[in-house]
PDB file of C-alpha atoms in Angstrom:
ATOM      1  CA  ALA N 645     -10.653  37.997 -71.149  1.00 71.00           C
ATOM      2  CA  GLN N 646     -10.971  40.347 -73.781  1.00 78.00           C
ATOM      3  CA  SER N 647     -14.651  41.495 -75.259  1.00 87.00           C
ATOM      4  CA  VAL N 648     -16.579  43.806 -76.647  1.00 92.00           C
ATOM      5  CA  ALA N 649     -20.182  44.828 -76.150  1.00 94.00           C
ATOM      6  CA  GLN N 650     -22.589  46.799 -78.590  1.00 96.00           C
ATOM      7  CA  PRO N 651     -25.892  46.649 -76.348  1.00 95.00           C
ATOM      8  CA  GLU N 652     -28.126  47.786 -79.027  1.00 95.00           C
ATOM      9  CA  ASP N 653     -29.258  45.512 -81.735  1.00 94.00           C
ATOM     10  CA  GLN N 654     -30.697  48.739 -83.596  1.00 96.00           C
ATOM     11  CA  VAL N 655     -30.520  52.441 -83.670  1.00 97.00           C
ATOM     12  CA  ASN N 656     -33.317  54.275 -85.582  1.00 97.00           C
ATOM     13  CA  VAL N 657     -32.688  58.007 -85.871  1.00 98.00           C
ATOM     14  CA  ALA N 658     -34.183  60.569 -88.290  1.00 97.00           C
ATOM     15  CA  GLU N 659     -31.936  62.122 -90.959  1.00 97.00           C
ATOM     16  CA  GLY N 660     -30.759  65.542 -89.854  1.00 97.00           C
ATOM     17  CA  ASN N 661     -30.908  64.284 -85.960  1.00 97.00           C
ATOM     18  CA  PRO N 662     -27.724  63.465 -84.032  1.00 97.00           C
ATOM     19  CA  LEU N 663     -26.803  59.692 -83.710  1.00 97.00           C
ATOM     20  CA  THR N 664     -24.979  57.476 -81.615  1.00 98.00           C
ATOM     21  CA  VAL N 665     -23.799  53.982 -81.649  1.00 98.00           C
ATOM     22  CA  LYS N 666     -22.761  52.777 -78.157  1.00 98.00           C
ATOM     23  CA  CYS N 667     -19.591  50.337 -77.599  1.00 97.00           C
ATOM     24  CA  THR N 668     -18.096  49.143 -74.266  1.00 97.00           C
ATOM     25  CA  TYR N 669     -15.032  46.820 -74.009  1.00 94.00           C
ATOM     26  CA  SER N 670     -12.850  44.775 -71.873  1.00 91.00           C
ATOM     27  CA  VAL N 671      -9.246  44.292 -72.169  1.00 86.00           C
ATOM     28  CA  SER N 672      -5.975  43.724 -69.850  1.00 82.00           C
ATOM     29  CA  GLY N 673      -3.594  45.765 -71.099  1.00 80.00           C
ATOM     30  CA  ASN N 674      -3.812  49.339 -73.379  1.00 81.00           C
ATOM     31  CA  PRO N 675      -7.061  49.122 -75.595  1.00 86.00           C
ATOM     32  CA  TYR N 676      -6.692  49.823 -79.172  1.00 90.00           C
ATOM     33  CA  LEU N 677     -10.266  50.375 -80.317  1.00 93.00           C
ATOM     34  CA  PHE N 678     -11.989  50.760 -83.723  1.00 94.00           C
ATOM     35  CA  TRP N 679     -15.047  51.299 -85.769  1.00 96.00           C
ATOM     36  CA  TYR N 680     -16.096  49.587 -88.833  1.00 95.00           C
ATOM     37  CA  VAL N 681     -19.006  50.016 -91.199  1.00 95.00           C
ATOM     38  CA  GLN N 682     -20.904  47.000 -93.350  1.00 92.00           C
ATOM     39  CA  TYR N 683     -23.082  48.002 -96.337  1.00 90.00           C
ATOM     40  CA  PRO N 684     -25.092  45.226 -97.368  1.00 84.00           C
ATOM     41  CA  ASN N 685     -23.195  42.522 -99.132  1.00 77.00           C
ATOM     42  CA  ARG N 686     -19.999  44.104 -98.550  1.00 83.00           C
ATOM     43  CA  GLY N 687     -16.640  43.873 -96.301  1.00 85.00           C
ATOM     44  CA  LEU N 688     -15.965  45.981 -93.487  1.00 89.00           C
ATOM     45  CA  GLN N 689     -14.707  49.331 -94.144  1.00 92.00           C
ATOM     46  CA  PHE N 690     -12.376  51.258 -91.625  1.00 91.00           C
ATOM     47  CA  LEU N 691     -14.168  54.385 -89.933  1.00 95.00           C
ATOM     48  CA  LEU N 692     -11.866  55.461 -87.044  1.00 95.00           C
ATOM     49  CA  LYS N 693      -9.654  54.257 -84.424  1.00 93.00           C
ATOM     50  CA  TYR N 694      -8.185  55.049 -80.923  1.00 93.00           C
ATOM     51  CA  ILE N 695      -4.869  54.280 -80.153  1.00 89.00           C
ATOM     52  CA  THR N 696      -3.405  57.273 -78.001  1.00 86.00           C
ATOM     53  CA  GLY N 697      -3.879  60.963 -77.429  1.00 88.00           C
ATOM     54  CA  ASP N 698      -7.036  62.827 -77.501  1.00 91.00           C
ATOM     55  CA  ASN N 699      -9.984  61.357 -76.437  1.00 93.00           C
ATOM     56  CA  LEU N 700     -11.999  62.423 -79.419  1.00 96.00           C
ATOM     57  CA  VAL N 701     -11.139  60.419 -82.399  1.00 96.00           C
ATOM     58  CA  LYS N 702     -12.547  61.895 -85.695  1.00 96.00           C
ATOM     59  CA  GLY N 703     -12.931  59.695 -88.657  1.00 94.00           C
ATOM     60  CA  SER N 704     -14.597  58.982 -92.285  1.00 91.00           C
ATOM     61  CA  TYR N 705     -18.065  60.550 -93.422  1.00 92.00           C
ATOM     62  CA  GLY N 706     -17.991  62.765 -90.593  1.00 95.00           C
ATOM     63  CA  PHE N 707     -17.998  60.095 -87.828  1.00 97.00           C
ATOM     64  CA  GLU N 708     -16.435  60.976 -84.522  1.00 97.00           C
ATOM     65  CA  ALA N 709     -15.961  58.385 -81.375  1.00 98.00           C
ATOM     66  CA  GLU N 710     -15.197  59.284 -77.781  1.00 96.00           C
ATOM     67  CA  PHE N 711     -13.044  57.363 -75.813  1.00 96.00           C
ATOM     68  CA  ASN N 712     -13.870  57.196 -72.205  1.00 95.00           C
ATOM     69  CA  LYS N 713     -11.596  54.944 -69.963  1.00 93.00           C
ATOM     70  CA  SER N 714     -13.567  55.224 -66.742  1.00 94.00           C
ATOM     71  CA  GLN N 715     -16.451  53.876 -68.512  1.00 95.00           C
ATOM     72  CA  THR N 716     -14.382  51.752 -70.851  1.00 95.00           C
ATOM     73  CA  SER N 717     -16.402  52.878 -73.670  1.00 97.00           C
ATOM     74  CA  PHE N 718     -16.058  54.168 -77.028  1.00 97.00           C
ATOM     75  CA  HIS N 719     -19.185  55.308 -78.524  1.00 98.00           C
ATOM     76  CA  LEU N 720     -19.550  56.064 -82.301  1.00 98.00           C
ATOM     77  CA  LYS N 721     -21.325  59.593 -82.923  1.00 98.00           C
ATOM     78  CA  LYS N 722     -21.957  61.972 -86.078  1.00 98.00           C
ATOM     79  CA  PRO N 723     -23.885  65.392 -85.224  1.00 97.00           C
ATOM     80  CA  SER N 724     -26.252  65.165 -88.454  1.00 97.00           C
ATOM     81  CA  ALA N 725     -27.344  61.632 -89.566  1.00 97.00           C
ATOM     82  CA  LEU N 726     -27.699  60.801 -93.548  1.00 97.00           C
ATOM     83  CA  VAL N 727     -29.920  58.132 -94.972  1.00 96.00           C
ATOM     84  CA  SER N 728     -26.826  57.070 -96.658  1.00 95.00           C
ATOM     85  CA  ASP N 729     -25.398  56.029 -93.038  1.00 96.00           C
ATOM     86  CA  SER N 730     -28.107  53.402 -92.803  1.00 96.00           C
ATOM     87  CA  ALA N 731     -25.672  50.068 -92.512  1.00 96.00           C
ATOM     88  CA  LEU N 732     -24.224  47.620 -89.818  1.00 94.00           C
ATOM     89  CA  TYR N 733     -21.863  49.059 -87.621  1.00 96.00           C
ATOM     90  CA  PHE N 734     -19.157  46.873 -85.644  1.00 95.00           C
ATOM     91  CA  CYS N 735     -16.902  48.207 -82.725  1.00 96.00           C
ATOM     92  CA  ALA N 736     -13.511  46.078 -82.326  1.00 93.00           C
ATOM     93  CA  VAL N 737     -10.961  46.279 -79.689  1.00 90.00           C
ATOM     94  CA  ARG N 738      -7.134  44.914 -79.705  1.00 84.00           C
ATOM     95  CA  ASP N 739      -5.397  44.122 -76.652  1.00 69.00           C
ATOM     96  CA  GLY N 740      -2.135  46.014 -77.124  1.00 63.00           C
ATOM     97  CA  ASN N 741      -0.343  42.562 -75.378  1.00 62.00           C
ATOM     98  CA  PHE N 742      -2.026  40.429 -78.152  1.00 65.00           C
ATOM     99  CA  ASN N 743      -2.649  40.346 -82.083  1.00 70.00           C
ATOM    100  CA  LYS N 744      -6.427  39.299 -82.279  1.00 77.00           C
ATOM    101  CA  PHE N 745      -9.052  41.991 -82.730  1.00 84.00           C
ATOM    102  CA  TYR N 746     -12.386  41.097 -81.158  1.00 88.00           C
ATOM    103  CA  PHE N 747     -15.370  42.474 -82.478  1.00 91.00           C
ATOM    104  CA  GLY N 748     -18.970  43.398 -81.081  1.00 92.00           C
ATOM    105  CA  SER N 749     -22.010  41.836 -82.436  1.00 91.00           C
ATOM    106  CA  GLY N 750     -22.892  44.738 -84.685  1.00 93.00           C
ATOM    107  CA  THR N 751     -25.643  47.521 -84.317  1.00 96.00           C
ATOM    108  CA  LYS N 752     -27.990  48.082 -87.403  1.00 95.00           C
ATOM    109  CA  LEU N 753     -28.242  51.770 -88.112  1.00 97.00           C
ATOM    110  CA  ASN N 754     -31.764  52.931 -89.779  1.00 97.00           C
ATOM    111  CA  VAL N 755     -31.670  56.549 -91.009  1.00 97.00           C
ATOM    112  CA  LYS N 756     -35.301  57.437 -91.929  1.00 96.00           C
ATOM    113  CA  PRO N 757     -36.015  60.601 -94.108  1.00 94.00           C
TER     114      PRO N 757
ATOM    115  CA  GLU Q1342      -7.773  53.446 -99.669  1.00 66.00           C
ATOM    116  CA  PRO Q1343      -5.356  50.262 -99.927  1.00 71.00           C
ATOM    117  CA  GLU Q1344      -7.281  47.496-100.919  1.00 87.00           C
ATOM    118  CA  VAL Q1345      -7.431  43.628 -99.791  1.00 93.00           C
ATOM    119  CA  THR Q1346      -8.805  41.506-102.766  1.00 94.00           C
ATOM    120  CA  GLN Q1347     -10.474  38.254-101.818  1.00 96.00           C
ATOM    121  CA  THR Q1348     -11.685  35.483-104.329  1.00 96.00           C
ATOM    122  CA  PRO Q1349     -13.876  34.229-105.290  1.00 96.00           C
ATOM    123  CA  SER Q1350     -16.726  36.570-104.360  1.00 94.00           C
ATOM    124  CA  HIS Q1351     -19.187  33.527-103.819  1.00 95.00           C
ATOM    125  CA  GLN Q1352     -18.528  29.618-103.821  1.00 96.00           C
ATOM    126  CA  VAL Q1353     -21.292  27.214-103.749  1.00 97.00           C
ATOM    127  CA  THR Q1354     -19.704  23.489-102.886  1.00 97.00           C
ATOM    128  CA  GLN Q1355     -20.966  20.031-102.103  1.00 97.00           C
ATOM    129  CA  MET Q1356     -20.659  19.136 -98.520  1.00 97.00           C
ATOM    130  CA  GLY Q1357     -17.558  17.027 -98.228  1.00 97.00           C
ATOM    131  CA  GLN Q1358     -15.502  19.066-100.669  1.00 97.00           C
ATOM    132  CA  GLU Q1359     -12.467  21.007-100.068  1.00 97.00           C
ATOM    133  CA  VAL Q1360     -12.360  24.809-100.900  1.00 98.00           C
ATOM    134  CA  ILE Q1361      -9.660  27.392-100.816  1.00 97.00           C
ATOM    135  CA  LEU Q1362     -10.368  30.900-100.398  1.00 97.00           C
ATOM    136  CA  ARG Q1363      -7.581  33.218-101.434  1.00 96.00           C
ATOM    137  CA  CYS Q1364      -6.437  36.558-100.574  1.00 96.00           C
ATOM    138  CA  VAL Q1365      -4.329  39.081-102.003  1.00 94.00           C
ATOM    139  CA  PRO Q1366      -2.915  41.390 -98.955  1.00 93.00           C
ATOM    140  CA  ILE Q1367      -1.969  44.850 -99.601  1.00 90.00           C
ATOM    141  CA  SER Q1368       1.409  44.895-100.540  1.00 87.00           C
ATOM    142  CA  ASN Q1369       3.437  45.793 -97.574  1.00 85.00           C
ATOM    143  CA  HIS Q1370       1.238  44.364 -94.809  1.00 89.00           C
ATOM    144  CA  LEU Q1371       2.974  41.272 -92.855  1.00 86.00           C
ATOM    145  CA  TYR Q1372       0.134  40.115 -90.467  1.00 89.00           C
ATOM    146  CA  PHE Q1373      -2.899  38.251 -92.177  1.00 92.00           C
ATOM    147  CA  TYR Q1374      -5.845  37.110 -90.659  1.00 93.00           C
ATOM    148  CA  TRP Q1375      -9.188  35.253 -91.552  1.00 96.00           C
ATOM    149  CA  TYR Q1376     -12.518  36.027 -89.964  1.00 95.00           C
ATOM    150  CA  ARG Q1377     -15.995  34.362 -90.423  1.00 95.00           C
ATOM    151  CA  GLN Q1378     -19.172  35.807 -90.447  1.00 92.00           C
ATOM    152  CA  ILE Q1379     -21.965  33.405 -90.351  1.00 91.00           C
ATOM    153  CA  LEU Q1380     -25.287  35.130 -91.809  1.00 85.00           C
ATOM    154  CA  GLY Q1381     -26.746  37.456 -89.221  1.00 78.00           C
ATOM    155  CA  GLN Q1382     -24.041  36.786 -86.809  1.00 82.00           C
ATOM    156  CA  LYS Q1383     -21.065  38.556 -85.542  1.00 84.00           C
ATOM    157  CA  VAL Q1384     -17.355  38.980 -87.206  1.00 89.00           C
ATOM    158  CA  GLU Q1385     -15.663  36.000 -85.578  1.00 91.00           C
ATOM    159  CA  PHE Q1386     -11.847  35.399 -85.658  1.00 90.00           C
ATOM    160  CA  LEU Q1387     -10.509  32.434 -87.365  1.00 95.00           C
ATOM    161  CA  VAL Q1388      -6.554  32.899 -87.262  1.00 94.00           C
ATOM    162  CA  SER Q1389      -3.848  35.452 -87.569  1.00 91.00           C
ATOM    163  CA  PHE Q1390      -0.662  34.582 -89.534  1.00 92.00           C
ATOM    164  CA  TYR Q1391       3.092  36.243 -89.496  1.00 88.00           C
ATOM    165  CA  ASN Q1392       6.332  35.247 -90.679  1.00 86.00           C
ATOM    166  CA  ASN Q1393       4.860  32.248 -92.620  1.00 89.00           C
ATOM    167  CA  GLU Q1394       3.449  30.630 -89.510  1.00 91.00           C
ATOM    168  CA  ILE Q1395       0.122  30.743 -87.245  1.00 93.00           C
ATOM    169  CA  SER Q1396       0.435  33.445 -84.954  1.00 88.00           C
ATOM    170  CA  GLU Q1397      -3.013  32.785 -82.929  1.00 88.00           C
ATOM    171  CA  LYS Q1398      -6.133  30.749 -83.712  1.00 91.00           C
ATOM    172  CA  SER Q1399      -9.676  30.397 -82.426  1.00 91.00           C
ATOM    173  CA  GLU Q1400     -11.383  27.302 -81.562  1.00 92.00           C
ATOM    174  CA  ILE Q1401     -13.324  27.346 -84.604  1.00 93.00           C
ATOM    175  CA  PHE Q1402      -9.932  26.729 -86.314  1.00 95.00           C
ATOM    176  CA  ASP Q1403      -9.674  22.900 -85.965  1.00 94.00           C
ATOM    177  CA  ASP Q1404      -8.127  20.477 -88.064  1.00 94.00           C
ATOM    178  CA  GLN Q1405     -10.578  20.925 -91.066  1.00 96.00           C
ATOM    179  CA  PHE Q1406      -9.000  24.506 -91.733  1.00 97.00           C
ATOM    180  CA  SER Q1407      -5.585  25.297 -92.798  1.00 97.00           C
ATOM    181  CA  VAL Q1408      -3.713  28.506 -93.862  1.00 97.00           C
ATOM    182  CA  GLU Q1409      -0.680  29.189 -96.287  1.00 94.00           C
ATOM    183  CA  ARG Q1410       1.155  31.757 -98.438  1.00 91.00           C
ATOM    184  CA  PRO Q1411       2.244  29.544-101.051  1.00 81.00           C
ATOM    185  CA  ASP Q1412       3.988  31.821-103.214  1.00 79.00           C
ATOM    186  CA  GLY Q1413       4.925  34.573-101.231  1.00 76.00           C
ATOM    187  CA  SER Q1414       1.716  36.742-102.048  1.00 80.00           C
ATOM    188  CA  ASN Q1415      -1.529  35.037-101.998  1.00 90.00           C
ATOM    189  CA  PHE Q1416      -2.816  34.106 -98.689  1.00 94.00           C
ATOM    190  CA  THR Q1417      -5.058  31.058 -98.725  1.00 96.00           C
ATOM    191  CA  LEU Q1418      -7.533  29.515 -96.343  1.00 97.00           C
ATOM    192  CA  LYS Q1419      -8.205  25.719 -96.754  1.00 97.00           C
ATOM    193  CA  ILE Q1420     -11.359  24.274 -95.820  1.00 97.00           C
ATOM    194  CA  ARG Q1421     -11.275  20.513 -96.030  1.00 96.00           C
ATOM    195  CA  SER Q1422     -14.394  18.457 -96.159  1.00 96.00           C
ATOM    196  CA  THR Q1423     -16.840  21.446 -95.899  1.00 97.00           C
ATOM    197  CA  LYS Q1424     -20.144  20.834 -93.638  1.00 96.00           C
ATOM    198  CA  LEU Q1425     -23.559  22.839 -93.905  1.00 97.00           C
ATOM    199  CA  GLU Q1426     -22.321  24.786 -90.915  1.00 95.00           C
ATOM    200  CA  ASP Q1427     -19.430  26.257 -92.653  1.00 97.00           C
ATOM    201  CA  SER Q1428     -21.855  28.161 -94.915  1.00 97.00           C
ATOM    202  CA  ALA Q1429     -20.548  31.872 -93.927  1.00 96.00           C
ATOM    203  CA  MET Q1430     -18.964  34.931 -95.138  1.00 94.00           C
ATOM    204  CA  TYR Q1431     -15.013  34.541 -94.832  1.00 96.00           C
ATOM    205  CA  PHE Q1432     -12.763  37.722 -94.837  1.00 95.00           C
ATOM    206  CA  CYS Q1433      -9.513  38.266 -95.244  1.00 96.00           C
ATOM    207  CA  ALA Q1434      -8.025  41.102 -93.422  1.00 93.00           C
ATOM    208  CA  THR Q1435      -4.134  42.558 -93.014  1.00 91.00           C
ATOM    209  CA  ARG Q1436      -2.488  45.059 -91.328  1.00 87.00           C
ATOM    210  CA  GLU Q1437       1.044  46.412 -91.482  1.00 85.00           C
ATOM    211  CA  ALA Q1438       3.750  45.111 -88.860  1.00 74.00           C
ATOM    212  CA  PRO Q1439       5.161  45.883 -86.413  1.00 64.00           C
ATOM    213  CA  TYR Q1440       3.171  48.977 -85.242  1.00 66.00           C
ATOM    214  CA  SER Q1441       0.725  47.761 -82.928  1.00 61.00           C
ATOM    215  CA  GLY Q1442      -1.753  50.396 -83.274  1.00 68.00           C
ATOM    216  CA  ASN Q1443      -2.123  50.153 -87.248  1.00 77.00           C
ATOM    217  CA  THR Q1444      -5.690  49.661 -88.882  1.00 84.00           C
ATOM    218  CA  ILE Q1445      -6.574  46.049 -90.121  1.00 86.00           C
ATOM    219  CA  TYR Q1446      -7.996  46.227 -93.566  1.00 90.00           C
ATOM    220  CA  PHE Q1447     -10.420  43.656 -94.864  1.00 92.00           C
ATOM    221  CA  GLY Q1448     -11.357  42.644 -98.353  1.00 93.00           C
ATOM    222  CA  GLU Q1449     -14.827  42.393 -99.713  1.00 92.00           C
ATOM    223  CA  GLY Q1450     -15.304  38.607 -98.259  1.00 93.00           C
ATOM    224  CA  SER Q1451     -15.883  35.520-100.073  1.00 95.00           C
ATOM    225  CA  TRP Q1452     -19.252  34.002 -99.126  1.00 95.00           C
ATOM    226  CA  LEU Q1453     -19.170  30.511 -99.236  1.00 97.00           C
ATOM    227  CA  THR Q1454     -22.448  28.203 -99.157  1.00 97.00           C
ATOM    228  CA  VAL Q1455     -22.240  24.674 -98.440  1.00 97.00           C
ATOM    229  CA  VAL Q1456     -25.219  22.522 -99.891  1.00 97.00           C
TER     230      VAL Q1456
END
């Protein structure tokens, strides 16, 4: 069965420090992996995706994510966090054989000044 | 960035009433989705729609729910006989077909409150 796990409900970092938001997945076919960000009372905004190719994917707002097939992970990273990065982050996976996207439970990122 | 437009942004309805949520997809997109997010919980898949028919649906999407694309542009979610537990943010999402790696783009959501 397809699934996504975000093991941390909340991540706290200080502004200027690097941040990592974790995601692991389980699919039966080739994984298509996505990160979305949700600001309060807003929709989900696309950040980046991995389909194929380089394991390190760069996206919007300076975010990047690393696809690790052996660990079935797709962690979101940013070298230097901003207070404005504070939001809810969702990892999603789509099994290449199916139409549906599966979302993780979300991780709340708090960046303190 | 391309936009998916949803209306209404917020609707309050009496329990037992019918609600229609509307979505205007991105113009060249052919796959449509509805997702639901109950306050503080994860984003849940409801249904996907392609070529004027449902392609997948979740166990949440029972006979109370229906979708259609009545005029070839708007994509609607109808919830009949609403219940308190239907209170949630409903997101429409769309993607271009047929390339399976295409991103899905979400609307801003319709917040439904059932009282």
